[in-house]
mmCIF file of C-alpha atoms in Angstrom:
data_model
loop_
_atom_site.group_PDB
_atom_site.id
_atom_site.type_symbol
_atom_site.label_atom_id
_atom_site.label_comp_id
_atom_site.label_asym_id
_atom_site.label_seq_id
_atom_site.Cartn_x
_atom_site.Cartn_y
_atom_site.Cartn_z
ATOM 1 C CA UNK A 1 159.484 157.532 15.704
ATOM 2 C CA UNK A 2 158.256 155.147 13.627
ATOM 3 C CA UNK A 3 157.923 151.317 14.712
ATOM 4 C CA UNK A 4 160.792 149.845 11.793
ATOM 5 C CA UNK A 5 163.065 153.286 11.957
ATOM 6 C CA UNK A 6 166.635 152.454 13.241
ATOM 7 C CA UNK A 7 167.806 154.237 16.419
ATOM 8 C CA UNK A 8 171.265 156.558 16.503
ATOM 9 C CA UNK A 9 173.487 155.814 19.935
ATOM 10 C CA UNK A 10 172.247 158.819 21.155
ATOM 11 C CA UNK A 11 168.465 157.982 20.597
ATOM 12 C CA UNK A 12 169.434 154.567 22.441
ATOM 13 C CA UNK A 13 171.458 155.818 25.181
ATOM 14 C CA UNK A 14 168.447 158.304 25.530
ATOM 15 C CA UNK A 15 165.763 155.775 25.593
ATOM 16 C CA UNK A 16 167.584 153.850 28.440
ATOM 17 C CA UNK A 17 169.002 156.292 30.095
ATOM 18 C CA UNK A 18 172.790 155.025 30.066
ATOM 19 C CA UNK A 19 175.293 157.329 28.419
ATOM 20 C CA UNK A 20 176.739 156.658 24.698
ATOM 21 C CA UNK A 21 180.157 155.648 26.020
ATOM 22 C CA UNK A 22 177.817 152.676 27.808
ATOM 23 C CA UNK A 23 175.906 151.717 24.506
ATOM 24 C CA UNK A 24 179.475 151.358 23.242
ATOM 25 C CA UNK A 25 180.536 149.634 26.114
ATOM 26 C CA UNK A 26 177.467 146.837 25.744
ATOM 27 C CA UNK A 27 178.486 146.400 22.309
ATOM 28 C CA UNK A 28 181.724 145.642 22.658
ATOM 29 C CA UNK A 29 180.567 142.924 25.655
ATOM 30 C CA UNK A 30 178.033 141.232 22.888
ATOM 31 C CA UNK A 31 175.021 142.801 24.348
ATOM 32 C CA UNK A 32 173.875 144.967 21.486
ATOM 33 C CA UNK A 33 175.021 144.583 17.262
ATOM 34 C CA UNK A 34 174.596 147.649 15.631
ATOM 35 C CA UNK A 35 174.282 147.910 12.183
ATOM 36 C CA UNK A 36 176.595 150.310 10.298
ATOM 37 C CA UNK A 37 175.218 152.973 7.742
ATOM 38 C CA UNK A 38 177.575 153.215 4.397
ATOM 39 C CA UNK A 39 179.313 156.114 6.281
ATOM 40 C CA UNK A 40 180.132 153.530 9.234
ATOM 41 C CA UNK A 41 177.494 154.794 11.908
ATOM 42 C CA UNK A 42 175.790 153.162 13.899
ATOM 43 C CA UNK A 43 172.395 152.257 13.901
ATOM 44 C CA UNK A 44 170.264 150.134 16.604
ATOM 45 C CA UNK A 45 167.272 148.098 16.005
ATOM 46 C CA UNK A 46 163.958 149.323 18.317
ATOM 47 C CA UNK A 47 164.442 145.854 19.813
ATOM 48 C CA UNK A 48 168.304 146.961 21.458
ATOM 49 C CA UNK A 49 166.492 149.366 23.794
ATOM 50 C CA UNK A 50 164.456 145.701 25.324
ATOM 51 C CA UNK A 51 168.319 144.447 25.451
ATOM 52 C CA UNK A 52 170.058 146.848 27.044
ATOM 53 C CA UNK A 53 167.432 147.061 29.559
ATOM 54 C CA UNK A 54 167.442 143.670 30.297
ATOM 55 C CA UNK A 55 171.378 143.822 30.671
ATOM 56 C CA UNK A 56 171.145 146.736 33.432
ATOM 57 C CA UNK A 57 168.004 144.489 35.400
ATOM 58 C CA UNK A 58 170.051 141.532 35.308
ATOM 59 C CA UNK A 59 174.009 143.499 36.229
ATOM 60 C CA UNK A 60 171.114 144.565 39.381
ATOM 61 C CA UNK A 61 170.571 140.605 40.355
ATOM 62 C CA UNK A 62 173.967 139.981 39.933
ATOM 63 C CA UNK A 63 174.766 138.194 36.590
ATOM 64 C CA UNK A 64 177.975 139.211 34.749
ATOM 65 C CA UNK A 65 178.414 141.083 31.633
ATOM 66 C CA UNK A 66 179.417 137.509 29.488
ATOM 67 C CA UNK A 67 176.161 135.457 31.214
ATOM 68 C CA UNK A 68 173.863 138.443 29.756
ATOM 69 C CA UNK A 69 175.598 138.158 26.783
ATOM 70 C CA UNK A 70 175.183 134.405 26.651
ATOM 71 C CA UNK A 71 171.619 134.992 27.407
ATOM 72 C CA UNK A 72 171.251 137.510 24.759
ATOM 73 C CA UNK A 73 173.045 135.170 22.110
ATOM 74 C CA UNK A 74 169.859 133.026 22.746
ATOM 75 C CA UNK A 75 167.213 135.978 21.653
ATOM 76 C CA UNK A 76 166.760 136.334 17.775
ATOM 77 C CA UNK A 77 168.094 139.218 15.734
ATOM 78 C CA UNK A 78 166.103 141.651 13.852
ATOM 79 C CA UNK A 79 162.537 141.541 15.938
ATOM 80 C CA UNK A 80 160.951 142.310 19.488
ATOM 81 C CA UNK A 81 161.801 139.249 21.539
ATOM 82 C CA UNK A 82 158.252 137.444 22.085
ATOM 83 C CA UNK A 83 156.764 136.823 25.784
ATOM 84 C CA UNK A 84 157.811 132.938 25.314
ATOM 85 C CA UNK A 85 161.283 134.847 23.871
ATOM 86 C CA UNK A 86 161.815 135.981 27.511
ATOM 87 C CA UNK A 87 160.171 133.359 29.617
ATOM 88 C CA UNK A 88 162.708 131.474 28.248
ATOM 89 C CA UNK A 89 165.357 133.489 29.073
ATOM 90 C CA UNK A 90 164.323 133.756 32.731
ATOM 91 C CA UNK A 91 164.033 130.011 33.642
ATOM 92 C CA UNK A 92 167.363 129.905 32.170
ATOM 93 C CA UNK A 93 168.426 132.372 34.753
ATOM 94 C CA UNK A 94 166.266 131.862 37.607
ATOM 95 C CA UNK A 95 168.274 129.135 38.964
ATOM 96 C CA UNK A 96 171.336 130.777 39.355
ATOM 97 C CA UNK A 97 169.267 133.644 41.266
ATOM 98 C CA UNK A 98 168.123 131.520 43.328
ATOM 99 C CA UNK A 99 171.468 129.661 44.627
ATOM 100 C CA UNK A 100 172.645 133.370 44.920
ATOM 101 C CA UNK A 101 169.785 133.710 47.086
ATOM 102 C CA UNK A 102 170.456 131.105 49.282
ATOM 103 C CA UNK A 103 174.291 132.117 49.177
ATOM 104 C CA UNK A 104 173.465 135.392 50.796
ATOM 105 C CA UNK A 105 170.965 133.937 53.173
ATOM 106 C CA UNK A 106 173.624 131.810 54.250
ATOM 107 C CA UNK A 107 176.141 134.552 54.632
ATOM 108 C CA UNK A 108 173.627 136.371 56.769
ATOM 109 C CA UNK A 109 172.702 133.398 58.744
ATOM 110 C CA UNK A 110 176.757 133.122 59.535
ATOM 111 C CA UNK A 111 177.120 137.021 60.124
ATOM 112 C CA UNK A 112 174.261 136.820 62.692
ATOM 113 C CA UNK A 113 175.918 133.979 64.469
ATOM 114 C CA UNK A 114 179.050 135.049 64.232
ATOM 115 C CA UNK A 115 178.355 138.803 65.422
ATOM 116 C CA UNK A 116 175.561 137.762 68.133
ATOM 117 C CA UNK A 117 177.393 134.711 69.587
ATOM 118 C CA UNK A 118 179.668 136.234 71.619
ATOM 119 C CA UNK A 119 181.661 132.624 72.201
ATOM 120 C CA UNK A 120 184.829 134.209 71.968
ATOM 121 C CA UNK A 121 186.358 131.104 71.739
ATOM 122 C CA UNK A 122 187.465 129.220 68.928
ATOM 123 C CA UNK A 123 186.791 125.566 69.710
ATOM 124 C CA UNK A 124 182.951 127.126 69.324
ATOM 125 C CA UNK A 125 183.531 129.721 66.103
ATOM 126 C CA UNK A 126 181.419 129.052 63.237
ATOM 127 C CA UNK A 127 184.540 131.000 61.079
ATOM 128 C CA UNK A 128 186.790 128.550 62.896
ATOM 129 C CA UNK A 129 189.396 126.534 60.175
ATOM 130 C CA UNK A 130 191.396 124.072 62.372
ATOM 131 C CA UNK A 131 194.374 123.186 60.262
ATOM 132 C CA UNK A 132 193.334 125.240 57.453
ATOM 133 C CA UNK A 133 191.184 121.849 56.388
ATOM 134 C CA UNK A 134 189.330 124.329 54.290
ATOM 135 C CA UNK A 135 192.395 124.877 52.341
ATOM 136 C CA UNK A 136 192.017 121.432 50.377
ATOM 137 C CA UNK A 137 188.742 122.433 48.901
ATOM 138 C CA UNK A 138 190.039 125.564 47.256
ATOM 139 C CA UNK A 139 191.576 129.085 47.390
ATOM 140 C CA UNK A 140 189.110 131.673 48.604
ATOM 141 C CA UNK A 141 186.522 131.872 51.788
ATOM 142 C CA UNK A 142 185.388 128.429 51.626
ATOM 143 C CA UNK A 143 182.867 128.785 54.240
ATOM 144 C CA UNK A 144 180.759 131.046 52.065
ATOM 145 C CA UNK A 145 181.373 130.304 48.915
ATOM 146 C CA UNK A 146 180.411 126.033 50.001
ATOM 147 C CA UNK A 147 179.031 124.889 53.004
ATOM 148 C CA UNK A 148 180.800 124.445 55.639
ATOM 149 C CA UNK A 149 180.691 120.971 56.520
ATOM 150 C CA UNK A 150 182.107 120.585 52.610
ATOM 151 C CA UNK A 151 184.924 122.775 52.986
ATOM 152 C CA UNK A 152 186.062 120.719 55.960
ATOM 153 C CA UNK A 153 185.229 117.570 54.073
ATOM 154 C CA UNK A 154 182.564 116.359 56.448
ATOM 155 C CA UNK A 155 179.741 115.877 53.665
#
């Protein structure tokens, strides 16, 4: 295969190892833009196989389908993104890594206590909402999802 030849969905499903019903999938989610031969195929630049890969790293660290996309969006059409292309790309996205990080560390942090404790009592439970005073930050677990102290409006 030559470096400018255009790749068929199979070829691209092929090359990173997702099926064609996936390719199709990515493309209708913004991730890859086929162009369409005069007998409406489709044809993928060398360059979608770098995008699609990226899209199945970062579904693996958690971002969703329209933050890729949004990410992608950012990445010129028609060439090889450059090294500055995606160092770009991942500042943009190491931050919200990184709070996920510190989500799940705080989850685990919580599960430990919460599992090892043994307080059995609730005027000591970490998971403790007197009042549901959680409630008036927001639907959902509050404790996980914010701090604690700021879903019982202490900070």
């Amino acid at each position: 295969m030559r470096g400018n030849e255009l790749l068929t969905i199979g070829e691209l499903a092929a090359r990173t190892g997702i099926a064609v019903s996936a390719v199709r999938f990515y493309e209708g989610k913004g991730i890859v833009h086929p162009i369409r031969t005069r007998g409406n195929q489709r044809r993928f630049l060398r360059s979608d196989i770098r995008r699609v890969s990226f899209a199945l790293i970062a579904q693996q660290l958690g971002l969703t389908l329209p933050e890729i996309a949004g990410e992608l969006a950012t990445l010129p059409e028609g060439r090889t993104p450059t090294g500055e292309d995606w160092a770009r790309i991942s500042r943009g996205i190491r931050v919200r890594i990184e709070l996920r990080v510190a989500q799940l560390q705080r989850t685990l942090d919580d599960l430990d206590g919460c599992i090892g404790c043994g307080c059995l009592s609730l005027k000591k439970c970490a998971l403790y909402n007197p009042d549901d005073r959680a409630g008036t930050s927001g639907a959902g677990p509050r404790f996980i999802l914010v701090s604690r102290k700021v879903a019982l409006g202490l900070e």
